[in-house]
Structures are given as structure tokens and as C-alpha cells.
Coordinates of C-alpha atoms and ligand atoms in Angstrom, one line a residue:
M1 CA -10.3 33.5 16.5
S2 CA -11.0 32.4 13.0
I3 CA -9.0 29.7 11.3
P4 CA -7.4 30.6 8.0
I5 CA -8.7 28.8 4.9
Y6 CA -6.3 28.2 2.1
T7 CA -7.6 27.1 -1.3
Y8 CA -5.9 24.8 -3.8
D9 CA -6.9 22.7 -6.8
A10 CA -5.4 19.7 -5.0
V11 CA -4.1 18.9 -1.6
I12 CA -2.0 15.9 -0.9
V13 CA -1.2 14.5 2.5
G14 CA 2.2 12.7 2.6
S15 CA 5.5 13.6 0.9
G16 CA 7.0 10.1 0.4
L17 CA 7.4 8.7 -3.1
A18 CA 3.7 8.5 -3.7
G19 CA 2.7 12.0 -2.6
S20 CA 5.7 13.7 -4.1
A21 CA 5.4 12.0 -7.4
A22 CA 1.6 12.8 -7.6
A23 CA 2.3 16.5 -6.7
R24 CA 4.9 16.8 -9.4
E25 CA 2.4 15.6 -12.0
L26 CA -0.3 18.0 -10.8
K27 CA 2.0 21.0 -10.7
Q28 CA 3.6 20.1 -14.1
A29 CA 0.0 20.2 -15.5
G30 CA -0.5 23.7 -14.2
K31 CA -2.5 22.8 -11.1
N32 CA -2.2 24.6 -7.8
V33 CA -1.1 21.9 -5.4
A34 CA 0.0 21.7 -1.7
V35 CA 1.6 18.8 0.0
I36 CA 1.0 18.6 3.8
T37 CA 3.5 16.4 5.7
K38 CA 4.2 15.8 9.3
L39 CA 7.8 15.1 8.5
H40 CA 10.3 16.9 6.4
P41 CA 9.8 15.2 3.0
L42 CA 13.2 13.6 2.9
R43 CA 12.5 11.9 6.3
S44 CA 9.4 10.1 4.8
H45 CA 9.7 6.4 5.1
S46 CA 10.3 5.9 1.4
G47 CA 13.8 7.1 2.1
A48 CA 14.4 4.0 4.2
A49 CA 13.8 1.6 1.3
Q50 CA 17.1 -0.3 0.9
G51 CA 17.0 -3.1 -1.6
G52 CA 15.4 -2.2 -4.9
I53 CA 12.6 -1.4 -7.3
N54 CA 11.2 -4.1 -9.7
A55 CA 10.9 -3.8 -13.5
A56 CA 11.3 -6.5 -16.1
L57 CA 14.2 -4.9 -18.0
S58 CA 16.5 -7.8 -19.0
D59 CA 16.4 -10.2 -21.9
V60 CA 15.9 -13.2 -19.5
D61 CA 12.8 -11.5 -17.9
S62 CA 9.4 -10.5 -19.2
I63 CA 6.5 -8.4 -18.1
E64 CA 4.3 -11.5 -18.0
L65 CA 6.7 -13.2 -15.6
H66 CA 6.7 -10.1 -13.4
E67 CA 2.9 -10.2 -13.4
F68 CA 2.8 -13.9 -12.7
D69 CA 5.3 -13.7 -9.8
T70 CA 3.3 -10.8 -8.3
V71 CA 0.0 -12.6 -8.5
K72 CA 1.5 -15.8 -7.2
G73 CA 3.3 -13.9 -4.4
A74 CA 0.0 -12.3 -3.5
D75 CA -1.5 -15.8 -3.0
Y76 CA -4.0 -14.9 -5.8
L77 CA -5.7 -12.2 -3.8
A78 CA -4.3 -9.3 -6.0
D79 CA -6.6 -7.6 -8.5
Q80 CA -5.0 -8.6 -11.8
D81 CA -6.0 -5.5 -13.7
A82 CA -3.9 -3.4 -11.3
V83 CA -1.0 -5.9 -11.4
E84 CA -1.0 -5.7 -15.2
L85 CA -0.9 -1.9 -15.1
M86 CA 1.9 -1.9 -12.6
C87 CA 4.1 -4.5 -14.3
Q88 CA 3.6 -3.1 -17.8
K89 CA 4.4 0.5 -16.7
A90 CA 7.4 -0.6 -14.5
P91 CA 10.1 -0.3 -17.2
E92 CA 9.0 3.1 -18.2
T93 CA 8.9 4.2 -14.6
I94 CA 12.5 3.2 -14.1
R95 CA 13.6 5.0 -17.3
W96 CA 11.6 8.1 -16.1
A97 CA 13.2 8.0 -12.7
E98 CA 16.6 7.8 -14.3
R99 CA 15.8 10.7 -16.6
M100 CA 14.7 12.7 -13.5
G101 CA 18.2 12.1 -12.1
A102 CA 18.1 8.8 -10.1
A103 CA 21.6 7.2 -10.2
F104 CA 21.0 3.4 -10.3
S105 CA 23.9 0.9 -9.7
R106 CA 25.3 -0.4 -13.0
T107 CA 26.7 -3.6 -14.5
D108 CA 30.2 -3.6 -16.0
D109 CA 28.7 -3.0 -19.4
G110 CA 26.8 0.0 -18.3
K111 CA 23.3 -1.4 -18.0
I112 CA 21.1 -0.8 -14.9
A113 CA 22.1 -3.6 -12.5
Q114 CA 19.4 -5.9 -11.2
R115 CA 19.5 -8.3 -8.2
P116 CA 17.4 -11.3 -7.3
F117 CA 14.6 -10.8 -4.7
G118 CA 12.3 -13.3 -3.0
G119 CA 9.6 -15.1 -5.0
Q120 CA 10.9 -13.8 -8.4
S121 CA 11.7 -15.8 -11.5
S122 CA 14.5 -13.5 -12.5
P123 CA 16.9 -10.8 -11.1
R124 CA 14.5 -7.9 -11.3
A125 CA 15.2 -5.4 -8.6
C126 CA 17.0 -2.3 -9.8
F127 CA 18.9 -0.6 -7.1
A128 CA 21.2 2.2 -5.9
K129 CA 23.5 0.2 -3.7
D130 CA 21.3 -0.4 -0.6
R131 CA 20.0 3.2 -0.6
T132 CA 17.4 2.8 -3.4
G133 CA 14.6 4.6 -1.6
L134 CA 16.7 7.6 -0.5
T135 CA 18.1 8.0 -4.0
L136 CA 14.6 8.0 -5.5
L137 CA 13.1 10.2 -2.9
Q138 CA 15.8 12.8 -3.2
T139 CA 15.3 12.8 -7.0
I140 CA 11.5 13.1 -7.0
Y141 CA 11.5 15.7 -4.2
E142 CA 14.0 17.8 -6.0
Q143 CA 12.0 17.6 -9.2
A144 CA 8.8 18.5 -7.4
L145 CA 10.5 21.5 -5.8
R146 CA 11.8 22.5 -9.3
V147 CA 8.3 22.7 -10.8
G148 CA 7.1 24.7 -7.7
V149 CA 5.1 22.3 -5.6
D150 CA 4.2 23.9 -2.3
F151 CA 5.5 21.6 0.5
I152 CA 3.9 22.4 3.9
D153 CA 6.3 20.6 6.2
E154 CA 5.8 19.6 9.8
W155 CA 2.0 20.1 9.7
Y156 CA -0.2 17.4 11.0
A157 CA -3.3 16.5 9.0
A158 CA -5.9 15.5 11.5
D159 CA -9.1 15.3 9.5
I160 CA -10.7 15.5 6.1
I161 CA -13.8 17.5 5.1
Y162 CA -16.2 14.9 4.1
E163 CA -19.9 15.6 3.2
D164 CA -22.4 14.1 0.9
G165 CA -20.0 11.5 -0.5
K166 CA -17.4 14.2 -1.4
V167 CA -14.1 15.2 0.1
S168 CA -13.3 18.9 -0.2
G169 CA -10.3 19.5 2.0
V170 CA -8.0 18.7 4.9
V171 CA -7.9 20.1 8.4
A172 CA -4.4 20.4 9.9
F173 CA -2.2 22.0 12.6
N174 CA 1.3 23.2 12.6
I175 CA 3.4 20.9 14.8
R176 CA 5.7 23.9 15.6
N177 CA 3.1 26.0 17.3
Q178 CA -0.4 24.4 17.0
E179 CA -1.5 27.0 14.5
K180 CA -4.6 25.5 12.8
A181 CA -5.7 25.8 9.2
I182 CA -8.2 24.4 6.7
F183 CA -6.9 23.4 3.2
N184 CA -9.8 23.6 0.9
A185 CA -9.5 21.8 -2.4
K186 CA -11.4 20.3 -5.3
A187 CA -9.3 17.1 -5.0
V188 CA -7.6 15.5 -2.0
M189 CA -5.1 12.7 -2.0
F190 CA -3.9 10.6 0.9
A191 CA -0.3 9.2 0.6
T192 CA 0.2 8.7 4.3
G193 CA 2.2 5.4 4.3
G194 CA 1.9 2.2 6.2
Y195 CA 0.7 0.9 9.6
A196 CA 3.2 -1.7 10.8
R197 CA 4.1 0.4 13.8
A198 CA 1.1 -1.2 15.6
F199 CA 3.5 -4.0 16.3
K200 CA 6.3 -4.1 18.8
I201 CA 9.0 -5.7 16.6
S202 CA 8.8 -3.6 13.4
S203 CA 11.0 -2.3 10.7
N204 CA 8.9 0.8 10.3
A205 CA 9.8 4.3 11.5
H206 CA 8.1 5.7 14.5
A207 CA 6.1 8.0 12.2
N208 CA 4.4 5.1 10.5
T209 CA 1.3 5.3 12.7
G210 CA -1.2 4.8 9.9
D211 CA -3.0 8.1 10.6
G212 CA -4.6 8.3 7.1
L213 CA -6.4 5.0 7.6
S214 CA -8.1 5.9 10.8
I215 CA -9.0 9.4 9.6
V216 CA -10.8 7.8 6.7
A217 CA -12.4 5.1 8.8
R218 CA -13.8 7.5 11.3
H219 CA -16.0 8.9 8.6
G220 CA -17.6 5.5 8.1
L221 CA -15.5 4.7 5.0
P222 CA -14.1 1.2 4.5
L223 CA -10.6 -0.2 5.0
E224 CA -9.7 -3.2 2.8
D225 CA -7.8 -6.4 3.7
M226 CA -6.4 -5.0 6.9
E227 CA -5.5 -8.5 8.2
F228 CA -2.7 -8.7 5.7
V229 CA 0.4 -7.4 7.4
Q230 CA 3.7 -8.5 6.0
F231 CA 6.3 -9.9 8.5
H232 CA 9.7 -9.6 6.9
P233 CA 12.1 -12.4 7.6
S234 CA 15.1 -10.4 8.4
G235 CA 14.9 -7.8 11.1
L236 CA 17.8 -7.3 13.4
S237 CA 17.2 -9.4 16.5
G238 CA 15.6 -7.5 19.3
S239 CA 14.7 -4.3 17.4
G240 CA 13.3 -5.5 14.1
I241 CA 15.4 -2.9 12.2
L242 CA 15.5 -4.1 8.6
I243 CA 18.2 -6.1 7.0
S244 CA 16.9 -5.9 3.4
E245 CA 16.1 -8.9 1.3
A246 CA 19.0 -7.6 -0.8
A247 CA 21.1 -9.5 1.8
R248 CA 19.5 -12.8 0.8
G249 CA 19.4 -11.7 -2.9
E250 CA 23.1 -11.3 -2.8
G251 CA 23.5 -14.8 -1.4
G252 CA 22.9 -14.6 2.3
K253 CA 22.3 -18.1 3.9
L254 CA 20.0 -18.7 6.9
L255 CA 21.3 -21.0 9.5
N256 CA 19.9 -22.4 12.8
S257 CA 21.6 -23.5 16.0
E258 CA 22.7 -26.8 14.4
G259 CA 24.4 -24.9 11.6
E260 CA 21.7 -26.3 9.2
R261 CA 20.6 -24.3 6.2
F262 CA 17.0 -24.9 7.2
M263 CA 15.3 -23.3 4.2
E264 CA 16.2 -26.6 2.3
R265 CA 13.4 -28.2 4.3
Y266 CA 10.8 -25.4 3.8
A267 CA 11.4 -24.2 0.2
P268 CA 13.7 -26.7 -1.6
N269 CA 13.7 -24.8 -4.9
K270 CA 13.9 -21.1 -3.9
L271 CA 15.6 -21.6 -0.4
E272 CA 16.1 -18.1 1.2
L273 CA 14.5 -16.5 -1.8
A274 CA 11.0 -18.0 -1.3
S275 CA 8.4 -15.4 -0.7
R276 CA 8.6 -13.4 2.6
D277 CA 5.7 -15.1 4.4
V278 CA 7.2 -18.5 3.7
V279 CA 10.7 -17.5 5.0
A280 CA 9.3 -15.6 8.0
R281 CA 7.2 -18.6 9.1
A282 CA 10.2 -20.9 8.7
I283 CA 12.3 -18.7 10.9
I284 CA 9.7 -18.5 13.7
N285 CA 9.2 -22.3 13.4
E286 CA 12.9 -23.0 13.9
I287 CA 12.9 -20.7 17.0
R288 CA 9.7 -22.4 18.4
E289 CA 11.2 -25.8 17.9
G290 CA 14.3 -24.9 19.9
R291 CA 16.8 -24.3 17.1
G292 CA 17.1 -20.5 17.7
V293 CA 20.4 -18.8 18.3
G294 CA 21.6 -15.7 20.3
P295 CA 21.4 -15.1 24.0
R296 CA 17.6 -15.6 24.1
K297 CA 17.5 -18.2 21.4
D298 CA 15.0 -16.0 19.6
A299 CA 16.9 -15.5 16.4
V300 CA 18.5 -17.3 13.5
Y301 CA 21.8 -16.5 11.7
I302 CA 22.1 -14.8 8.3
D303 CA 25.6 -15.6 7.1
L304 CA 27.1 -13.3 4.4
T305 CA 30.8 -13.9 5.2
H306 CA 31.3 -15.9 2.0
L307 CA 30.4 -12.8 -0.1
G308 CA 33.7 -11.2 1.0
K309 CA 34.5 -7.6 2.0
E310 CA 34.6 -6.1 -1.5
K311 CA 31.1 -7.3 -2.4
I312 CA 29.6 -6.4 0.9
M313 CA 31.1 -2.9 0.8
E314 CA 30.0 -2.4 -2.8
R315 CA 26.4 -3.8 -2.5
L316 CA 25.4 -3.7 1.2
P317 CA 27.3 -1.0 3.0
E318 CA 24.3 0.4 4.9
L319 CA 23.2 -3.0 6.1
R320 CA 26.7 -3.7 7.4
D321 CA 26.6 -0.4 9.3
L322 CA 23.2 -1.1 10.8
A323 CA 24.4 -4.5 12.2
I324 CA 27.5 -3.0 13.6
T325 CA 25.7 -0.1 15.2
F326 CA 22.7 -2.1 16.7
L327 CA 24.2 -5.6 17.3
G328 CA 27.9 -5.0 17.4
L329 CA 28.3 -7.6 14.7
D330 CA 30.3 -7.2 11.5
M331 CA 28.7 -9.2 8.6
I332 CA 32.1 -9.3 6.8
K333 CA 33.5 -11.3 9.6
E334 CA 30.6 -13.2 11.3
P335 CA 27.0 -14.2 10.8
I336 CA 24.4 -11.7 12.3
L337 CA 21.3 -12.4 14.3
I338 CA 17.9 -11.8 12.7
S339 CA 14.2 -12.7 13.1
A340 CA 10.8 -11.8 11.6
T341 CA 9.7 -8.2 11.9
A342 CA 6.4 -6.4 11.0
H343 CA 7.2 -4.6 7.8
Y344 CA 4.5 -3.7 5.3
S345 CA 0.8 -3.0 5.1
M346 CA -0.9 -4.8 2.2
G347 CA -4.3 -3.5 3.4
G348 CA -5.4 0.0 3.3
I349 CA -7.8 2.6 1.9
P350 CA -9.6 0.9 -0.9
V351 CA -9.2 2.5 -4.3
D352 CA -10.0 1.7 -7.9
I353 CA -7.2 1.4 -10.5
D354 CA -7.1 5.2 -11.0
G355 CA -6.8 5.9 -7.2
H356 CA -10.4 7.0 -6.5
V357 CA -11.3 6.1 -2.9
R358 CA -14.2 3.6 -2.6
K359 CA -17.2 4.5 -0.5
N360 CA -18.3 0.9 -0.6
N361 CA -18.2 -2.0 -3.1
D362 CA -20.2 -0.1 -5.7
A363 CA -19.6 3.6 -5.2
L364 CA -16.6 6.0 -5.2
V365 CA -16.0 9.1 -3.0
E366 CA -15.9 12.2 -5.1
G367 CA -12.7 14.2 -5.1
F368 CA -10.8 11.7 -2.9
Y369 CA -7.8 9.7 -3.9
A370 CA -5.1 7.5 -2.3
A371 CA -1.8 5.9 -3.4
G372 CA 1.2 4.2 -2.0
E373 CA 1.4 2.1 1.1
C374 CA -1.8 3.6 2.7
A375 CA -3.9 2.5 -0.3
C376 CA -5.1 -0.9 -1.3
V377 CA -5.4 -1.0 -5.1
S378 CA -4.7 -4.2 -4.6
V379 CA -1.4 -5.2 -6.4
H380 CA 0.0 -7.1 -3.4
G381 CA -3.1 -9.1 -2.4
A382 CA -2.2 -11.3 0.6
N383 CA 1.6 -10.9 0.4
R384 CA 3.8 -8.3 -1.3
L385 CA 6.9 -9.3 -3.2
G386 CA 10.1 -7.5 -2.3
A387 CA 10.9 -4.4 -4.4
N388 CA 7.2 -4.1 -5.6
S389 CA 6.2 -1.4 -3.2
V390 CA 8.6 1.3 -4.0
L391 CA 7.5 0.6 -7.5
E392 CA 3.8 0.8 -6.5
A393 CA 4.4 4.1 -4.6
L394 CA 6.2 5.8 -7.4
L395 CA 4.2 4.4 -10.3
F396 CA 0.7 4.8 -8.7
G397 CA 1.8 8.1 -7.2
R398 CA 2.3 9.4 -10.8
H399 CA -0.7 7.6 -12.2
V400 CA -3.1 8.9 -9.6
G401 CA -1.6 12.4 -9.9
Q402 CA -2.5 12.2 -13.6
S403 CA -5.9 10.9 -12.8
M404 CA -6.5 13.9 -10.6
V405 CA -5.3 16.2 -13.4
N406 CA -7.9 14.6 -15.6
D407 CA -10.7 14.9 -13.1
I408 CA -10.1 18.3 -11.6
E409 CA -11.9 20.3 -14.3
T410 CA -15.1 18.4 -13.6
L411 CA -14.9 18.6 -9.8
Y412 CA -16.5 21.6 -8.1
L413 CA -15.1 23.4 -5.0
R414 CA -17.3 23.2 -2.0
E415 CA -16.4 26.2 0.1
A416 CA -14.9 25.3 3.5
E417 CA -16.5 26.6 6.7
Q418 CA -15.0 27.3 10.1
S419 CA -17.0 24.4 11.6
D420 CA -15.1 22.0 9.4
A421 CA -12.3 22.2 11.9
D422 CA -14.5 21.4 14.9
T423 CA -13.6 17.7 15.2
M424 CA -9.8 18.4 15.1
I425 CA -10.1 21.2 17.7
A426 CA -12.2 19.1 20.0
E427 CA -9.7 16.2 19.8
M428 CA -6.8 18.5 20.5
E429 CA -8.6 20.2 23.4
R430 CA -9.6 16.9 24.9
I431 CA -6.1 15.5 24.9
L432 CA -4.6 18.7 26.2
T433 CA -7.0 19.1 29.1
N434 CA -7.6 15.5 30.1
N435 CA -6.2 14.6 33.5
G436 CA -6.5 10.9 33.6
K437 CA -4.0 8.4 34.8
E438 CA -3.0 6.6 31.6
T439 CA 0.1 7.5 29.6
V440 CA 0.7 7.4 25.9
P441 CA 3.9 5.4 26.0
G442 CA 2.3 2.9 28.5
L443 CA -0.7 2.2 26.3
R444 CA 1.3 2.2 23.1
N445 CA 3.7 -0.4 24.5
E446 CA 0.8 -2.6 25.6
L447 CA -0.8 -2.3 22.1
Q448 CA 2.4 -3.1 20.2
Q449 CA 3.5 -6.0 22.5
S450 CA 0.1 -7.6 22.4
M451 CA -0.2 -7.2 18.6
T452 CA 3.1 -8.9 18.1
D453 CA 2.1 -11.7 20.6
N454 CA -1.4 -12.3 19.4
A455 CA -1.7 -11.1 15.8
G456 CA 1.8 -11.8 14.5
V457 CA 3.3 -14.4 12.1
F458 CA 1.1 -17.2 13.6
R459 CA -2.5 -16.5 14.6
T460 CA -5.4 -18.6 16.0
E461 CA -9.0 -18.0 16.9
E462 CA -7.9 -17.9 20.6
T463 CA -5.1 -15.3 20.2
L464 CA -7.1 -13.1 17.8
S465 CA -10.3 -13.1 20.0
K466 CA -8.0 -12.2 23.0
Q467 CA -6.5 -9.4 21.0
V468 CA -9.9 -8.0 20.0
E469 CA -10.7 -7.7 23.7
I470 CA -7.3 -6.2 24.5
V471 CA -7.6 -3.5 21.8
K472 CA -11.2 -2.7 22.9
E473 CA -10.0 -2.3 26.5
L474 CA -7.0 -0.2 25.5
R475 CA -9.4 2.1 23.6
K476 CA -11.5 2.6 26.7
R477 CA -8.3 3.3 28.7
F478 CA -7.3 5.8 26.1
E479 CA -10.2 7.9 27.1
N480 CA -8.5 8.3 30.4
I481 CA -5.0 9.6 29.2
R482 CA -3.0 12.5 30.4
I483 CA -0.1 14.2 28.7
D484 CA 2.4 16.2 30.8
D485 CA 3.3 18.8 28.1
K486 CA 0.5 21.3 27.8
S487 CA 2.5 23.8 25.8
K488 CA 2.1 24.9 22.2
I489 CA 5.6 24.7 21.0
F490 CA 6.6 21.4 19.3
N491 CA 4.2 19.5 21.6
T492 CA 5.1 16.0 20.5
D493 CA 3.2 14.6 23.4
L494 CA 0.0 15.9 21.8
Q495 CA 0.9 14.5 18.4
E496 CA 1.9 11.1 19.8
A497 CA -1.4 10.9 21.7
I498 CA -3.4 11.6 18.5
E499 CA -1.3 9.0 16.6
L500 CA -2.0 6.4 19.4
G501 CA -5.7 7.0 18.9
H502 CA -5.3 6.2 15.2
M503 CA -3.2 3.1 16.0
L504 CA -5.9 1.8 18.4
D505 CA -8.6 2.3 15.8
Y506 CA -6.9 0.5 12.9
A507 CA -5.5 -2.2 15.1
L508 CA -9.1 -3.3 15.7
F509 CA -9.6 -3.5 11.9
I510 CA -6.6 -5.7 11.7
V511 CA -7.7 -8.2 14.3
E512 CA -11.4 -8.3 13.5
S513 CA -10.6 -8.8 9.9
A514 CA -8.1 -11.5 10.8
L515 CA -10.5 -13.3 13.1
A516 CA -13.1 -13.5 10.4
R517 CA -10.7 -14.9 7.8
K518 CA -10.7 -18.6 8.7
E519 CA -8.1 -19.7 6.2
S520 CA -4.3 -19.2 5.7
R521 CA -3.3 -17.0 2.7
G522 CA -0.1 -15.2 2.2
A523 CA 1.0 -13.3 5.2
H524 CA -2.2 -14.2 7.2
Y525 CA -1.4 -17.6 8.7
R526 CA -4.0 -19.3 10.9
E527 CA -2.7 -22.3 12.8
D528 CA -6.3 -23.4 13.2
F529 CA -7.1 -23.1 9.5
T530 CA -3.8 -23.9 7.8
T531 CA -4.8 -24.0 4.2
R532 CA -6.1 -21.5 1.7
D533 CA -9.8 -21.7 1.1
D534 CA -10.6 -20.2 -2.3
E535 CA -14.2 -21.2 -2.1
A536 CA -15.0 -19.3 1.0
F537 CA -12.3 -16.6 1.1
M538 CA -11.2 -15.6 -2.4
K539 CA -12.4 -12.1 -1.7
H540 CA -11.3 -8.8 -0.2
T541 CA -12.3 -7.9 3.3
M542 CA -14.1 -4.5 3.5
A543 CA -14.4 -3.4 7.1
Y544 CA -16.4 -0.4 8.4
M545 CA -16.4 1.3 11.8
D546 CA -19.6 2.8 13.2
A547 CA -20.0 5.8 15.4
N548 CA -19.6 3.6 18.5
G549 CA -16.3 2.3 17.2
E550 CA -17.7 -1.2 16.4
I551 CA -16.4 -2.9 13.3
S552 CA -18.6 -4.6 10.7
L553 CA -17.3 -6.7 7.8
D554 CA -18.3 -7.0 4.2
Y555 CA -16.5 -8.6 1.3
M556 CA -15.6 -7.5 -2.3
A557 CA -14.8 -9.7 -5.3
V558 CA -11.2 -10.1 -6.4
T559 CA -10.6 -8.9 -10.0
P560 CA -9.5 -12.0 -11.9
G561 CA -7.2 -12.2 -14.9
K562 CA -5.1 -14.5 -17.0
F563 CA -3.6 -16.4 -14.0
E564 CA -5.8 -19.0 -12.5
P565 CA -5.3 -19.7 -8.8
Q566 CA -2.9 -22.6 -8.2
E567 CA -1.2 -24.1 -5.2
R568 CA 1.7 -21.8 -4.2
T569 CA 5.0 -23.6 -3.7
Y570 CA 8.5 -22.3 -3.8
Ligands
FAD3 C1 13.2 -0.4 6.2 C2 12.3 -0.6 5.0 C3 12.9 -0.9 3.8 C4 12.2 -1.0 2.6 N1 12.8 -1.4 1.5 C5 12.0 -1.5 0.3 C6 12.7 -1.9 -0.9 O1 13.9 -2.1 -1.0 N2 11.9 -2.0 -2.0 C7 10.5 -1.8 -1.9 O2 9.8 -1.9 -3.0 N3 9.9 -1.4 -0.8 C8 10.6 -1.3 0.4 N4 10.0 -0.9 1.5 C9 8.6 -0.4 1.5 C10 8.5 1.0 0.8 O3 9.6 1.7 1.2 C11 7.3 1.7 1.2 O4 6.1 0.9 1.0 C12 7.1 3.0 0.4 O5 8.2 3.7 0.3 C13 5.9 3.8 0.9 O6 5.9 5.0 0.3 P1 4.7 6.0 0.5 O7 4.9 7.2 -0.3 O8 3.4 5.3 0.4 O9 4.7 6.4 2.1 P2 5.9 7.0 3.0 O10 7.2 7.2 2.3 O11 5.9 6.2 4.2 O12 5.4 8.5 3.3 C14 4.3 8.8 4.1 C15 4.1 10.3 4.2 O13 2.9 10.6 4.9 C16 3.1 11.6 5.8 N5 2.1 11.6 6.8 C17 1.6 10.4 7.4 N6 0.6 10.8 8.3 C18 0.5 12.1 8.2 C19 -0.4 13.1 8.9 N7 -1.3 12.7 9.8 N8 -0.2 14.4 8.6 C20 0.7 14.8 7.7 N9 1.5 13.9 7.0 C21 1.4 12.6 7.3 C22 4.5 11.5 6.3 O14 5.1 12.7 6.7 C23 5.2 11.0 5.0 O15 5.6 12.1 4.2 C24 10.8 -0.8 2.7 C25 10.2 -0.5 3.9 C26 10.9 -0.4 5.0 C27 10.2 -0.1 6.3

């Protein structure tokens, strides 16, 4: 039976802030655009963003300070042209979002309220209570619907059509019934979100399986800076569910088993509001040295009781609910238990400042774009500052959407063929008919636990080499999987197996890139190379996978700018 081919000017995969914002720009400019998403758009992970979105709006702040904080936070690995673009356009982005209907929290005199976040010189995070992402996502989705964007919900994008350096479509199946289709387009954009689900303790939703990255990598295209995974300091103990930096921004204090406010020793100036990598390492260090709290002594306290009920209910109501639901602890009355959790993907699909995907250091892929957390533009370098990623997703989503509008007239449409779906069909068939002895939950659990143990907050040559071998072995065992559900209707076993295949592929990029980076920079901390080495490693990692699944590494220059690298202290 032939597979239907649908033709659009542009097809976007992902309906979070980046994908939805880009789609709106394209449709507004009269382009025929479809958004394919494996989730309902409002269930995209952007909706989970709690704390805020940065912009230098106030008199005590400036765009230059925002740029400096971002570059310093990034441990000088960010590309400064992209940082400049983001910080300069941030105030306009907030005003635009507000005009679109986003209701931000206000000060008593009616201005948009801003709260302090880690590593920032000034209170800069605009917020809607602690539901910032949901407010923004609802607004942008509604606006995209209003202009007539075609959202194709609960379809799983499994492959791109890539030939002769050009992408000309997406191959996907309907999760409801496995109906297959080819979406042929002049321009394709990936906005598929982050990859921190490769770790056991993670703040990310189960859907954050980094599919987009492996789909791209399987075509021999590079992934950039994959070793840089952010570990957020405050995940609820045991699960890693996020307690936003807003909790520290509003005045939360971190305490160890001795009742000591230990950040005084690690970051005497910024204390709990040092950058995330610094605070996460301090927490794990306290636990390792026996000053942890909780039944397993594997957490520290965050104490918010001094803020009082009124402020907590006004500013942090969702966080309070989360701690009550998952730990049975009420932050109004008592400190709650937290520890570091895998949170954000600084690495991703390499793109230039206008979102064109890179084929290598010198060439771009025609008709292919990426934005949001799956992309590496790179504004976050080695460590992202809190409240800069919702900004990146929204701002670069719009910007890349505009860049696609500009390019589309010059892009030609390569007509899709039935054989373009062969790879996806073969993958689905293999998983459905395989009768091996390995299970998806079993392998996924081994991958996630070993990634947390060996490629987490602290890394060494020994743990990373071990993890390379573990991932390679898990990939071999993946060939031998079996799923029990062979049906066509909402076969989530099939989807989870495909997702696991993606996780195994990009996990190897993370550990191989981390093993080769023999320095400590931002979120990548090597206990055997504890300092930053600008001479050898002031460069982006560009990793490629060959047809046998082997990874090779190359490097790309960092775009410098007005801020010279300095020692990073807080
Ligand atoms: C708990 C939490 C709180 C956060 N709080 C903040 C904050 O306060 N401030 C801040 O700046 N940042 C925050 N972040 C980070 C920020 O929310 C994300 O980086 C950002 O929202 C990512 O947006 P995105 O559009 O790139 O991707 P997402 O919103 O993750 O969307 C990804 C989309 O891709 C789709 N998709 C993926 N794979 C496929 C596939 N194979 N086929 C079809 N569709 C697919 C999904 O359906 C989804 O629509 C937080 C992150 C977490 C985890």
C-alpha cells in the first residue's frame, strides 16, 4: 500500500515554544506550514518551565550585563555573536509575548516583576508566578492556532529525507494507529527539545528522549558539545523533579546535616545564587563528605520557611504542591530535601546564528533548520544560566522561523518518493517482529542509572571509559529486544523502543565527547583535570557517527566577542 505524501512549504517537528513560535512566523508570512508533534502541543516540555525568562528591562540592569553574565556563565564557550543577538532582542521578545497575551506577574507599581536567578548581576527573570513556561506556551500555541498553523498531534517523526546535502521532508507515523506518511517540504525545522532523560535522576519529562539528535546523527551529520549536560542543584530527593531556581531566587537557603549554610564556603559572594554547576557540585560534595541529610543521607535541605506563607503562596505555589505530593513535606512549615538532577542539554544539533543546520565546520545543510533546546547555536556554551533557555526557545524559534520565511523562495522542492519511508518502516518492522530476550524498560534503566553514576556531576577518565563500554554493550543488547504489544493501536511499547534506540545513540556522543575533553569547564567537571584549559579546549566538540555506529571527534572554533576569557568565580 502506498504511503501518502503531503506537501508543505515548511514542516516543523516539535510544538514547544521554539516550534510553535517558528510556525506562527511562517504562517503569518503566508507560508503553508505543518507542525508534527508526538505530544499534544500543550504537553510539550516548555510548559514545565517554572521560574522565568530573562530580559534586561529594569534601570539597574543592562543588555551588556546580560551578555556578560551569559558568557561568564557559559565558562566562555558560548558564541558571542549569538549571545549578543539573544540579549539584545530579549526585551522586545518579552514585550511581544505580552502583546500576544502572556500575563506576567507584576510589581506594585504595575511593571513586569523580575526575580534574581543564579549567576546574574541583577534581578532579570520575568515570570508568571512559577508557571512561566505554561503561560507562554498557552499564549504562543493559541496565537499559532489563530493564524491557522496545521498542528499534527500525536504523530512520531522517525526520519528526515536527506540527500545530496539537502533535507526535503520528514517521515512519520501516527501514534494512534501506525498510519505512515511522508511530509515533503522545501524547509524542515527540528525543535524536538532536550536529552536529559538519558540520566536516571532527571527533571525532564519522559518524552525528552532527544529523538531529533539521533535522527540527525544517523545521517552522518554532527552533534555539537554533547558532553555539556546541566545538572540542576535542586531536584526533589529521589526523583529529581525540579524545584526551580526561583526557590533560591526568592531567598531559599541550602543547609547540610550540621545546619551549616555551606554555600558560604563554595561561593562567598553569590551563595545559593552562584551558577548552577557550582551549586550542584557543592551539594554533591557535601553529600560525599558525609554531611548529607534524609533517610539515605543523599540530599541537602533547602529552607524557605523564613519567606512565610503569603510569599510562598504568591510566588511558589506549584513548587510547594510538588514537594507535598512527592515528599510529603510542606515548605511553608519545614525545609525540603533536594539534590542535583540532570536538567538541560547545552549541546545539540549545530546551527549558525540564523538556525541553518551545519553539515560540518564549513558547510550548511540546505533546507534544514533547528532551534530551542535540541539546537546548539551556542548561547549557553558549557553552562546555561537559569531563565535563558525559555528565552532562547522563544526568541530563536521566532528568529529561525523568520529566516525560513526569507529562504523559502530560493529553496526548491525535491519531490518525495515512496522509498524515502524505507528506513522508518524497516525500523518499525524490526522492533515489532523481533523476539529477543531484552526488554525496553530493563535496558533503559541500565542506561539511565549508569549515565547518572559514570557521566554525572563528577566525571573521570575511568568512569567515562567504563561508560563508553557500557553504552556500546547496551546498544548490542538492544538488537536483541522484544516488545510484548504487537498491536497497531496506541502501541507505546513500539514508540518507547524507538526512543530507547535514540537515547543509546546520543548517550555515546555524550560520553565519547566527555572522555576526550580533558579539562573542567562549566557543567563538565573532570576530577582528573580540575581546571579549565583554554589553550587546548577553548573549542566546540563536533562529533560524528559512522555507519557502524562508531563516533569520531572534530572541533570547531568558538566565536569570540567583546568579553575576554577570565577566571570564573562567584
Ligand atoms: C522542570 C523544568 C523547568 C524549567 N524551567 C525553566 C525556566 O524557568 N526558565 C528557563 O529559561 N528554562 C527552563 N527550563 C528549560 C526550558 O523549559 C526548555 O529548555 C525549553 O522550554 C525547551 O523548549 P523547546 O521548544 O526547545 O522544546 P520542548 O518544549 O521540550 O518541545 C519539544 C517538542 O518536540 C516534540 N518531539 C520530540 N521528539 C519528537 C518526535 N520524534 N516526533 C514528533 N515530535 C517530537 C515534542 O512533542 C515537543 O512538542 C526548564 C526545564 C525543566 C525540565
